[in-house]
Coordinates of C-alpha atoms in Angstrom, one line a residue:
M1 CA -64.5 46.5 18.8
D2 CA -65.6 47.1 22.5
S3 CA -62.2 45.9 23.7
Q4 CA -60.4 48.4 21.5
T5 CA -62.7 51.2 22.7
S6 CA -62.1 50.4 26.3
K7 CA -58.3 50.5 25.8
S8 CA -58.4 53.9 24.1
S9 CA -61.0 55.5 26.3
P10 CA -59.7 57.7 29.2
A11 CA -62.5 56.5 31.5
S12 CA -62.6 52.7 32.2
P13 CA -66.0 51.2 31.9
A14 CA -67.5 49.1 34.7
S15 CA -65.9 45.7 35.3
P16 CA -67.7 42.9 33.4
S17 CA -70.0 40.7 35.4
P18 CA -68.6 37.3 36.2
R19 CA -70.1 34.3 34.5
S20 CA -70.4 30.6 35.6
F21 CA -68.9 27.8 33.7
Q22 CA -71.4 25.6 31.8
V23 CA -70.9 21.9 32.5
D24 CA -71.5 19.3 29.8
L25 CA -72.8 16.5 32.0
R26 CA -72.5 13.9 29.3
G27 CA -68.9 14.8 28.8
L28 CA -68.3 14.8 32.5
V29 CA -69.9 11.3 32.8
D30 CA -67.6 10.1 30.1
L31 CA -64.6 11.6 31.9
L32 CA -65.6 9.8 35.1
S33 CA -66.2 6.4 33.5
H34 CA -63.2 6.3 31.3
H35 CA -60.6 8.3 33.1
L36 CA -61.3 8.8 36.8
Y37 CA -62.8 5.5 37.8
S38 CA -61.4 2.1 36.8
S39 CA -64.8 0.4 36.5
P40 CA -68.6 1.3 36.5
K41 CA -68.8 -0.8 39.7
V42 CA -67.7 2.2 41.8
Y43 CA -71.2 3.7 41.5
L44 CA -72.3 1.3 44.3
R45 CA -69.4 2.4 46.5
E46 CA -70.5 6.0 46.0
L47 CA -74.1 5.1 47.0
L48 CA -72.9 3.2 50.1
Q49 CA -70.5 6.0 50.9
N50 CA -73.1 8.7 50.8
A51 CA -75.5 6.6 53.0
V52 CA -72.8 5.8 55.6
D53 CA -71.7 9.5 55.7
A54 CA -75.3 10.6 56.2
I55 CA -75.7 8.2 59.1
T56 CA -72.4 9.3 60.6
A57 CA -73.5 12.9 60.4
R58 CA -76.8 12.2 62.0
R59 CA -75.2 10.2 64.8
A60 CA -72.8 13.1 65.6
A61 CA -75.9 14.9 66.9
E62 CA -78.1 11.9 67.8
P63 CA -75.8 9.0 69.1
D64 CA -78.8 6.7 69.3
A65 CA -80.2 7.4 65.8
P66 CA -80.9 4.3 63.7
A67 CA -78.1 3.2 61.4
R68 CA -79.6 1.3 58.5
V69 CA -78.8 1.1 54.8
R70 CA -81.1 -1.0 52.6
L71 CA -80.7 -1.8 48.9
F72 CA -83.6 -3.1 46.8
T73 CA -83.3 -4.2 43.2
E74 CA -85.9 -4.3 40.4
P75 CA -85.4 -5.1 36.7
G76 CA -83.3 -2.2 35.4
A77 CA -83.6 -0.2 38.6
L78 CA -82.1 0.1 42.1
R79 CA -83.3 1.8 45.3
V80 CA -81.1 2.7 48.2
E81 CA -82.5 3.8 51.5
D82 CA -80.6 5.2 54.5
S83 CA -81.6 6.5 58.0
G84 CA -79.1 9.3 57.7
I85 CA -79.3 13.1 58.3
G86 CA -81.3 13.8 55.1
L87 CA -81.6 17.1 53.2
T88 CA -83.8 20.2 53.1
E89 CA -84.8 21.9 49.9
A90 CA -82.1 24.5 50.4
D91 CA -79.5 21.7 50.9
V92 CA -80.7 20.1 47.6
H93 CA -80.2 23.3 45.6
D94 CA -76.9 24.0 47.3
L95 CA -75.4 20.6 47.3
L96 CA -76.9 18.1 44.8
A97 CA -77.1 20.6 41.9
T98 CA -73.6 22.0 42.3
I99 CA -70.7 20.1 40.8
G100 CA -67.8 19.7 43.2
R101 CA -69.7 20.8 46.3
S102 CA -69.6 18.2 49.2
S103 CA -72.4 17.8 51.7
K104 CA -69.7 17.4 54.3
R105 CA -69.1 21.1 54.1
A106 CA -72.6 22.0 55.1
E107 CA -73.0 24.1 58.2
G108 CA -73.1 22.0 61.4
L109 CA -71.3 19.0 59.7
Q110 CA -67.7 20.4 59.6
E111 CA -66.8 19.2 63.0
A112 CA -67.7 15.6 62.0
R113 CA -65.9 15.7 58.6
S114 CA -63.0 13.6 59.7
E115 CA -65.4 10.7 60.2
F116 CA -66.7 10.8 56.6
L117 CA -65.6 8.5 53.8
G118 CA -66.2 11.0 51.0
Q119 CA -63.9 13.9 50.6
F120 CA -64.4 15.2 47.1
G121 CA -68.1 15.9 46.5
I122 CA -68.4 13.7 43.4
G123 CA -71.1 11.8 45.1
L124 CA -74.2 11.0 43.1
L125 CA -72.7 12.2 39.9
A126 CA -70.8 8.9 39.6
C127 CA -74.1 7.1 39.4
F128 CA -74.6 8.5 35.9
V129 CA -71.9 6.0 34.8
V130 CA -74.7 3.3 35.0
A131 CA -77.9 5.3 35.3
E132 CA -79.8 7.6 32.9
R133 CA -82.0 9.0 35.6
I134 CA -81.4 9.6 39.3
R135 CA -84.2 10.4 41.7
V136 CA -83.5 11.4 45.3
V137 CA -86.2 11.7 48.0
S138 CA -84.9 13.1 51.4
R139 CA -86.1 14.4 54.7
S140 CA -83.9 16.3 57.0
A141 CA -83.2 15.2 60.6
R142 CA -81.7 18.6 61.5
T143 CA -84.9 20.4 60.4
P144 CA -87.7 18.0 61.4
D145 CA -90.5 20.4 60.3
A146 CA -89.1 20.8 56.8
A147 CA -91.1 18.9 54.1
P148 CA -89.5 16.0 52.2
V149 CA -87.9 17.1 49.0
E150 CA -87.5 15.4 45.7
W151 CA -84.5 16.0 43.3
T152 CA -84.6 14.3 39.9
A153 CA -81.8 14.5 37.4
T154 CA -81.1 13.0 34.0
D155 CA -77.8 12.4 32.2
D156 CA -78.5 15.4 29.8
G157 CA -77.7 17.7 32.7
S158 CA -81.2 18.8 33.6
Y159 CA -82.8 18.5 37.0
T160 CA -86.0 19.4 38.9
V161 CA -86.7 20.0 42.6
R162 CA -90.0 19.9 44.3
T163 CA -91.3 19.4 47.9
L164 CA -93.5 16.5 48.8
P165 CA -96.2 15.9 51.4
H166 CA -95.0 15.0 54.8
D167 CA -96.3 11.4 54.5
A168 CA -94.1 10.9 51.4
R169 CA -91.3 10.1 53.8
P170 CA -92.3 10.1 57.4
E171 CA -88.8 9.4 58.9
P172 CA -85.6 11.3 58.3
G173 CA -83.2 9.9 55.8
T174 CA -82.7 9.6 52.0
T175 CA -83.8 7.2 49.3
V176 CA -82.0 7.2 46.0
H177 CA -83.7 5.6 42.9
L178 CA -81.6 4.7 39.8
V179 CA -82.9 3.8 36.4
A180 CA -80.3 2.0 34.3
R181 CA -78.9 3.5 31.1
A182 CA -78.9 1.4 27.9
G183 CA -76.5 -1.5 28.2
A184 CA -75.9 -1.0 31.9
A185 CA -78.8 -3.0 33.4
E186 CA -76.5 -5.8 34.5
W187 CA -74.9 -3.5 37.0
L188 CA -78.2 -3.1 38.8
A189 CA -79.0 -6.8 38.9
E190 CA -79.5 -8.3 42.3
D191 CA -76.6 -10.8 42.3
R192 CA -74.2 -8.1 41.0
V193 CA -75.4 -5.6 43.6
L194 CA -75.0 -8.1 46.4
A195 CA -71.5 -9.1 45.3
L196 CA -70.4 -5.5 45.0
A197 CA -72.0 -4.5 48.3
R198 CA -70.2 -7.3 50.1
D199 CA -66.9 -6.5 48.4
F200 CA -67.1 -2.8 49.2
G201 CA -69.0 -2.8 52.5
S202 CA -68.2 -6.0 54.4
L203 CA -66.4 -4.0 57.1
L204 CA -68.8 -1.0 57.4
P205 CA -69.9 -0.3 61.0
Y206 CA -73.6 -0.1 60.2
D207 CA -76.4 -2.5 59.3
V208 CA -76.3 -2.8 55.5
R209 CA -78.5 -5.3 53.6
V210 CA -79.4 -6.1 50.0
G211 CA -83.0 -7.2 50.4
E212 CA -82.8 -9.6 53.3
E213 CA -79.1 -10.5 52.7
A214 CA -76.6 -9.1 55.2
V215 CA -73.7 -7.3 53.6
T216 CA -71.5 -6.5 56.7
D217 CA -69.5 -9.2 58.4
L218 CA -68.1 -7.9 61.6
P219 CA -65.9 -8.1 63.5
A220 CA -63.2 -8.3 60.8
P221 CA -61.5 -11.8 60.6
W222 CA -58.3 -10.5 62.3
D223 CA -60.3 -9.0 65.2
R224 CA -62.4 -12.1 66.0
P225 CA -61.8 -14.3 69.1
Y226 CA -60.7 -17.8 68.3
P227 CA -60.4 -20.8 70.6
S228 CA -56.7 -21.4 69.8
P229 CA -53.8 -20.1 67.7
A230 CA -54.2 -23.1 65.4
A231 CA -57.9 -22.2 64.9
R232 CA -57.0 -18.6 64.2
R233 CA -54.4 -19.7 61.6
V234 CA -57.0 -21.9 59.9
A235 CA -59.6 -19.2 59.8
L236 CA -57.2 -16.5 58.5
G237 CA -55.9 -19.0 55.9
R238 CA -59.5 -19.5 54.7
H239 CA -60.0 -15.7 54.6
C240 CA -56.8 -15.3 52.5
H241 CA -57.9 -18.0 50.1
D242 CA -61.3 -16.3 49.7
L243 CA -59.7 -12.9 49.0
F244 CA -56.5 -13.6 47.2
G245 CA -56.9 -17.2 45.9
F246 CA -54.0 -18.8 47.8
T247 CA -53.4 -20.5 51.1
P248 CA -50.7 -18.5 52.9
L249 CA -47.5 -19.8 54.5
D250 CA -48.3 -17.6 57.5
A251 CA -50.4 -14.7 58.7
I252 CA -48.8 -11.6 60.2
E253 CA -50.8 -9.3 62.5
L254 CA -50.7 -5.7 61.4
D255 CA -51.6 -3.4 64.3
V256 CA -50.5 0.3 64.2
P257 CA -52.8 2.1 66.7
L258 CA -51.3 5.6 66.1
A259 CA -52.2 5.3 62.4
G260 CA -55.5 3.7 63.1
I261 CA -54.5 0.5 61.2
R262 CA -55.7 -3.0 61.9
G263 CA -55.3 -5.9 59.5
V264 CA -53.2 -8.9 58.4
A265 CA -50.4 -9.6 56.0
Y266 CA -50.5 -13.0 54.3
V267 CA -47.2 -14.6 53.3
L268 CA -47.2 -15.9 49.7
P269 CA -46.7 -19.7 49.4
S270 CA -44.5 -19.4 46.3
A271 CA -41.6 -17.1 45.3
V272 CA -42.3 -14.0 43.2
S273 CA -40.1 -11.6 41.4
P274 CA -38.9 -8.6 43.5
A275 CA -40.0 -6.4 40.5
Q276 CA -43.6 -7.6 40.7
R277 CA -45.7 -4.9 42.4
A278 CA -48.0 -6.4 45.1
G279 CA -51.7 -5.4 45.2
H280 CA -53.0 -4.9 48.7
R281 CA -56.6 -4.4 49.9
V282 CA -57.2 -1.2 51.9
H283 CA -60.4 -0.3 53.6
L284 CA -61.0 3.3 54.7
K285 CA -63.2 3.4 57.8
G286 CA -64.7 0.0 56.7
M287 CA -65.3 0.9 53.0
L288 CA -63.0 -0.9 50.5
L289 CA -60.9 1.8 49.0
T290 CA -58.7 -0.3 46.7
E291 CA -57.6 -3.8 46.1
R292 CA -54.5 -2.7 44.2
A293 CA -52.6 -0.5 46.7
E294 CA -49.0 -0.9 45.6
Q295 CA -47.2 1.7 47.7
L296 CA -48.5 0.5 51.1
L297 CA -45.4 -1.6 52.0
P298 CA -41.6 -1.1 51.5
D299 CA -40.4 -2.5 48.2
W300 CA -38.5 -5.4 49.9
A301 CA -41.8 -6.7 51.3
F302 CA -42.9 -8.2 48.0
F303 CA -43.5 -11.6 49.7
V304 CA -46.8 -10.6 51.4
R305 CA -50.3 -9.5 50.4
C306 CA -52.1 -7.3 52.9
V307 CA -55.7 -6.5 53.8
L308 CA -56.3 -3.8 56.4
D309 CA -58.7 -1.1 57.6
T310 CA -57.5 2.4 58.4
D311 CA -59.0 5.8 59.3
S312 CA -55.9 7.9 58.7
L313 CA -54.7 7.4 55.1
R314 CA -55.8 9.8 52.5
P315 CA -57.5 8.6 49.2
T316 CA -56.9 10.1 45.8
A317 CA -59.8 11.9 44.0
S318 CA -61.1 8.6 42.5
R319 CA -60.9 7.0 45.9
E320 CA -59.3 4.0 44.3
S321 CA -55.8 4.4 45.5
L322 CA -53.8 6.1 48.3
Y323 CA -52.4 9.6 48.2
E324 CA -48.6 9.7 48.6
D325 CA -48.0 12.0 51.6
E326 CA -46.1 12.0 55.0
T327 CA -48.8 9.9 56.6
L328 CA -48.5 7.1 54.0
A329 CA -44.7 7.2 54.3
A330 CA -45.0 6.8 58.1
V331 CA -47.5 3.9 57.8
R332 CA -45.2 2.2 55.2
E333 CA -42.3 2.4 57.7
A334 CA -44.4 1.2 60.6
L335 CA -45.7 -1.8 58.6
G336 CA -42.2 -2.6 57.5
E337 CA -41.1 -2.6 61.2
R338 CA -43.9 -5.0 61.9
L339 CA -42.7 -7.4 59.2
R340 CA -39.1 -7.1 60.6
A341 CA -40.4 -8.0 64.1
W342 CA -42.2 -11.0 62.7
L343 CA -39.0 -12.3 61.0
T344 CA -36.9 -11.7 64.2
G345 CA -39.5 -13.5 66.2
L346 CA -39.4 -16.5 64.0
A347 CA -35.6 -16.6 64.2
A348 CA -35.7 -16.5 68.0
G349 CA -38.6 -18.9 68.6
D350 CA -39.7 -20.9 65.6
P351 CA -36.8 -22.0 63.4
E352 CA -38.9 -24.5 61.5
R353 CA -41.4 -21.9 60.3
L354 CA -38.5 -19.6 59.5
A355 CA -36.7 -22.3 57.4
A356 CA -40.0 -23.0 55.5
F357 CA -40.4 -19.3 54.8
L358 CA -36.7 -18.8 53.7
A359 CA -36.9 -21.8 51.4
V360 CA -39.4 -19.8 49.4
H361 CA -38.6 -16.1 50.1
H362 CA -34.9 -15.8 51.0
L363 CA -34.5 -13.3 48.2
G364 CA -36.9 -10.8 49.9
V365 CA -35.1 -11.2 53.3
K366 CA -31.7 -10.7 51.5
S367 CA -33.0 -7.5 50.0
L368 CA -33.9 -6.3 53.4
A369 CA -30.7 -7.5 55.1
R370 CA -28.4 -5.6 52.7
H371 CA -29.7 -2.3 54.1
D372 CA -30.5 -3.4 57.6
R373 CA -27.5 -4.6 59.6
E374 CA -29.6 -5.8 62.5
M375 CA -31.6 -8.0 60.2
L376 CA -28.4 -9.3 58.6
R377 CA -27.1 -10.2 62.0
T378 CA -30.4 -11.9 62.9
M379 CA -30.6 -13.8 59.7
L380 CA -26.9 -14.9 59.5
P381 CA -27.6 -18.4 60.8
W382 CA -30.5 -18.9 58.4
L383 CA -30.0 -17.2 55.0
P384 CA -28.8 -19.9 52.4
F385 CA -25.9 -19.3 50.0
E386 CA -24.4 -21.5 47.3
T387 CA -20.9 -22.5 48.4
T388 CA -18.2 -25.0 47.6
D389 CA -19.2 -26.7 50.9
G390 CA -22.8 -27.0 49.8
R391 CA -25.8 -24.8 50.6
L392 CA -24.8 -23.1 53.9
S393 CA -25.6 -19.9 55.8
L394 CA -22.9 -17.2 56.0
E395 CA -22.5 -17.9 59.7
E396 CA -21.7 -21.6 59.2
F397 CA -19.4 -20.9 56.2
A398 CA -17.4 -18.3 58.1
R399 CA -16.9 -20.7 61.0
R400 CA -15.4 -23.2 58.6
H401 CA -13.0 -20.9 56.7
R402 CA -10.5 -18.4 57.9
V403 CA -11.0 -16.4 54.8
V404 CA -14.4 -16.1 53.2
H405 CA -13.7 -16.0 49.4
F406 CA -16.4 -15.1 47.0
T407 CA -17.0 -14.5 43.3
R408 CA -19.1 -11.7 41.9
T409 CA -20.6 -13.6 39.0
V410 CA -22.0 -17.1 38.6
E411 CA -19.6 -17.7 35.7
E412 CA -16.6 -17.0 37.8
Y413 CA -17.9 -19.3 40.5
R414 CA -18.4 -22.1 38.0
Q415 CA -14.9 -21.6 36.7
V416 CA -13.2 -22.0 40.1
A417 CA -15.6 -24.0 42.3
P418 CA -14.4 -27.6 41.5
I419 CA -10.7 -26.7 41.7
A420 CA -11.0 -24.5 44.7
S421 CA -13.0 -27.2 46.5
A422 CA -10.3 -29.8 45.7
Q423 CA -7.6 -27.4 47.0
G424 CA -9.5 -26.8 50.3
V425 CA -10.4 -23.2 49.4
G426 CA -13.9 -22.2 50.4
V427 CA -15.8 -20.1 47.9
I428 CA -19.3 -18.4 48.0
N429 CA -21.2 -17.8 44.8
G430 CA -21.9 -14.1 45.0
G431 CA -23.4 -13.9 41.5
Y432 CA -27.0 -14.2 42.6
T433 CA -29.1 -11.2 43.4
Y434 CA -27.8 -9.4 46.6
D435 CA -25.4 -12.2 47.6
S436 CA -22.1 -10.4 46.9
E437 CA -23.3 -7.3 48.8
L438 CA -24.2 -9.4 51.8
V439 CA -20.9 -11.2 51.8
E440 CA -19.0 -7.9 51.7
A441 CA -21.1 -6.7 54.6
L442 CA -20.3 -9.7 56.7
P443 CA -17.4 -8.1 58.7
S444 CA -19.7 -5.3 59.8
V445 CA -21.9 -7.7 61.8
R446 CA -19.3 -10.4 62.5
P447 CA -16.1 -8.6 63.5
G448 CA -12.8 -10.4 62.7
T449 CA -14.2 -12.0 59.6
V450 CA -11.9 -11.7 56.5
V451 CA -13.7 -11.4 53.2
A452 CA -11.8 -11.5 49.9
E453 CA -12.9 -11.6 46.3
L454 CA -11.5 -14.6 44.5
D455 CA -9.7 -13.8 41.3
A456 CA -7.6 -15.7 38.8
D457 CA -4.3 -14.9 40.6
T458 CA -5.7 -16.2 43.9
V459 CA -6.8 -19.5 42.3
T460 CA -3.5 -19.9 40.4
A461 CA -1.6 -19.3 43.6
H462 CA -3.4 -22.2 45.4
L463 CA -2.4 -24.6 42.6
D464 CA 0.8 -26.6 43.0
A465 CA 3.7 -25.6 40.8
V466 CA 5.3 -28.2 38.6
D467 CA 8.9 -29.2 39.1
P468 CA 11.2 -26.8 37.1
A469 CA 12.9 -29.7 35.4
V470 CA 9.6 -31.1 34.2
E471 CA 8.4 -27.8 32.9
L472 CA 11.7 -27.3 31.1
A473 CA 11.3 -30.7 29.4
L474 CA 7.9 -29.6 28.2
S475 CA 9.0 -26.1 27.1
G476 CA 8.5 -27.0 23.4
F477 CA 4.9 -28.2 24.1
L478 CA 4.2 -25.1 26.2
A479 CA 5.7 -22.7 23.5
T480 CA 3.4 -24.2 20.9
A481 CA 0.4 -24.0 23.2
R482 CA 1.1 -20.3 24.0
A483 CA 1.6 -19.4 20.4
T484 CA -1.7 -21.1 19.5
L485 CA -3.8 -19.2 22.1
D486 CA -2.0 -15.9 22.0
P487 CA -4.3 -14.5 19.2
L488 CA -7.2 -15.2 21.6
G489 CA -5.7 -13.1 24.3
C490 CA -5.0 -16.2 26.5
D491 CA -1.9 -17.3 28.3
V492 CA -1.0 -20.9 29.1
V493 CA 0.5 -22.1 32.4
L494 CA 1.2 -25.5 33.8
R495 CA 0.1 -26.5 37.3
A496 CA -0.7 -29.7 39.2
F497 CA -4.1 -29.9 40.9
H498 CA -7.1 -32.1 41.7
P499 CA -9.4 -33.4 40.5
L500 CA -7.5 -35.4 37.8
S501 CA -10.6 -35.5 35.7
V502 CA -10.2 -31.7 34.9
P503 CA -7.4 -31.5 32.3
A504 CA -7.6 -27.7 31.8
L505 CA -9.0 -24.8 33.7
H506 CA -9.9 -21.5 32.0
L507 CA -9.4 -18.5 34.4
D508 CA -10.1 -14.8 33.8
D509 CA -11.5 -11.8 35.6
R510 CA -13.6 -8.8 34.7
A511 CA -10.5 -6.9 33.5
A512 CA -9.5 -9.7 31.2
R513 CA -13.0 -10.0 29.8
H514 CA -13.2 -6.3 29.3
E515 CA -9.9 -6.4 27.3
Q516 CA -11.2 -9.3 25.2
A517 CA -14.4 -7.4 24.4
R518 CA -12.4 -4.3 23.5
A519 CA -10.1 -6.3 21.3
Q520 CA -13.0 -8.0 19.5
A521 CA -14.7 -4.6 19.0
E522 CA -11.5 -3.2 17.6
D523 CA -11.2 -6.1 15.1
E524 CA -14.8 -5.5 13.9
A525 CA -14.7 -1.7 13.8
D526 CA -13.9 0.6 10.9
D527 CA -10.5 2.4 10.8
L528 CA -11.7 5.4 12.8
W529 CA -13.2 3.4 15.7
A530 CA -10.4 0.8 15.5
G531 CA -8.0 3.7 16.2
I532 CA -10.0 4.9 19.1
L533 CA -10.5 1.5 20.6
G534 CA -6.8 0.7 20.1
S535 CA -5.9 3.8 22.2
L536 CA -7.9 2.3 25.0
R537 CA -5.7 -0.8 25.1
G538 CA -4.4 -1.2 28.6
E539 CA -2.2 -3.6 30.6
A540 CA -5.2 -5.5 31.8
P541 CA -4.4 -9.2 32.8
R542 CA -5.1 -11.8 30.2
A543 CA -7.1 -14.9 30.5
R544 CA -5.3 -18.1 31.4
L545 CA -5.6 -21.7 30.4
V546 CA -4.2 -23.7 33.3
L547 CA -3.1 -27.2 32.1
N548 CA -3.2 -29.9 34.8
H549 CA 0.0 -31.8 34.7
L550 CA -1.6 -34.6 36.9
S551 CA -4.1 -35.3 34.1
P552 CA -3.1 -38.4 32.0
L553 CA -4.6 -36.6 29.0
I554 CA -2.3 -33.6 29.4
R555 CA 0.8 -35.9 29.8
R556 CA -0.1 -37.7 26.5
I557 CA -0.6 -34.4 24.6
G558 CA 2.6 -33.1 26.1
S559 CA 4.5 -36.1 24.6
L560 CA 3.2 -35.5 21.0
G561 CA 5.9 -34.5 18.5
E562 CA 3.8 -32.8 15.9
P563 CA 3.3 -29.0 16.5
E564 CA 0.2 -28.9 14.3
L565 CA -1.4 -31.7 16.3
I566 CA -0.4 -30.1 19.6
G567 CA -2.0 -26.8 18.5
T568 CA -5.3 -28.6 17.5
A569 CA -5.3 -30.4 20.9
V570 CA -4.7 -27.2 22.8
E571 CA -7.5 -25.5 21.0
S572 CA -9.8 -28.4 21.9
L573 CA -8.7 -28.1 25.6
Y574 CA -9.4 -24.4 25.5
G575 CA -12.9 -24.8 24.0
Q576 CA -13.7 -27.6 26.5
A577 CA -12.6 -25.4 29.4
L578 CA -14.9 -22.6 28.2
L579 CA -17.8 -25.0 28.0
M580 CA -17.1 -26.4 31.4
A581 CA -17.1 -22.9 32.9
Q582 CA -20.4 -22.2 31.0
R583 CA -18.9 -19.1 29.6
P584 CA -20.7 -17.4 26.6
L585 CA -18.7 -18.1 23.4
R586 CA -17.5 -15.3 21.2
P587 CA -17.6 -15.9 17.4
T588 CA -13.8 -16.5 17.5
D589 CA -14.3 -19.2 20.2
S590 CA -17.0 -20.9 18.2
A591 CA -14.8 -20.9 15.1
L592 CA -11.9 -22.3 17.2
L593 CA -14.1 -25.2 18.5
N594 CA -15.3 -26.0 15.0
R595 CA -11.8 -25.9 13.7
A596 CA -10.4 -28.1 16.5
F597 CA -13.2 -30.7 16.1
I598 CA -12.6 -31.0 12.3
G599 CA -8.8 -31.1 12.9
L600 CA -9.1 -34.0 15.4
L601 CA -11.4 -35.9 13.1
E602 CA -9.0 -35.5 10.2
W603 CA -6.0 -36.6 12.4
A604 CA -8.0 -39.6 13.6
T605 CA -9.1 -40.7 10.2
N606 CA -5.7 -40.2 8.6
G607 CA -4.1 -42.2 11.4
E608 CA -6.6 -45.0 10.9
G609 CA -5.8 -45.1 7.2
D610 CA -2.1 -45.2 7.7
R611 CA -2.5 -48.1 10.1

């Protein structure tokens, strides 16, 4: 009604007075505990963070001010005392009672804000995740004459503020009292508080204790002096085991002064999948920020776990992960360079350690080398590849062979490896992750190297041709064999090659396999799709069954006089060649193997009966 009047009235009424949002604290606590924070344990980090920030603020004005944080536990309660800058009554009304306001924005503290851990003003509110009541008693160091002030709040959203006598807190600082909410008393138990305080605050720069137990453990393990490099490795290995649960292959120093980063990367002792996201421990100005930082290192560096301290990276609102920005991108690149330098150093001065590392993590180095030509050049003598000459590096293989042949799939390699090796043709199995890419990149770092993909034509060309007169004498046998395999999209050729134990070799390439798949789909499709697939039929090369004329078995089959028996024998040779190449069998191939096996059994039993 009023709204309609104001629209029709020629004179606009006065602007309505602004109103403040009403905050449902219970709902906000639920939001914090179930959506912003991963666990109730972060309440202790917030308490430590507030205490450390208060001390940092006080020391900005009083460099010699005491720097103490003390935590005391009682059944269902926790008390945290700090010697920080403290609050006045005005500060309490302005800061503690206003959601989203940060004490770091208070007058006189702005210049020190870069030194604070907290950036989002959530602060004490997070303590309601485990507490039903919070009581804060504080005295300001900036206003020594101000009386101590008490702020008490409950999880229903109400609070009270009152001043206290001067002797209620003689020294500047703040004391926070928590009373556990129902079901949360375990989070305030002494052993739990001590464990959480050590986990979050072991690298804090101030004296933090739970009762009489020290929390901080400085200097950090990577900054401590050790009597020898061996002693350092042992100490860091113990530190890694305590943090991550494994003994590392090696420890890599991480020192990026421009980004304010100090730490260590521990090399995993066993291989992991490149797709597995690594979790790294990141401390921000000594406070543990997260133990699951996934974006800290380049994707290829999945073979290490890091723990480091930084003063430059930006946390997200929950302060449990890192904010993706230009600084993080620069740090990621700098840490990647440090890992590259470590690998290069091993290659230059410690080949035994490098070999031990590559035996486990060659996949990670290959992933790096395919994009980094300098790393590929450095790792050429070390990266292992499966070849017909055994397990060799690309450098050693290229020295042995004028042409570096490779296959793109493991199946192709298994088809040709025994034959190519017997013919003196060197072949690299490029079917494993990254291998074919690295082989193709070889000429860019080793000028003059010739790299060629090995296909069916190349293999066939290296096999010895059979005398024309011999092939003419076997024309009837070859005609029957070709007619038998023609429906399968496979040609038959006769060659002489070693080893003699291989009677037949099945050769195809991707184009031939594509045509086979298209033909099979056409046979199984309805009329419409069969017409479409038929129009896609091309002149792609067909697969080949290469019969070995040097094999005694092939000679005996070639002398048979019964076309039906020859056909059954050729089907058996075809199936055996597929199995030897470890090729996946199509339904038609399986049916052929079954038919050939039954046919040979019938021929053998009939022949026995006739005899």
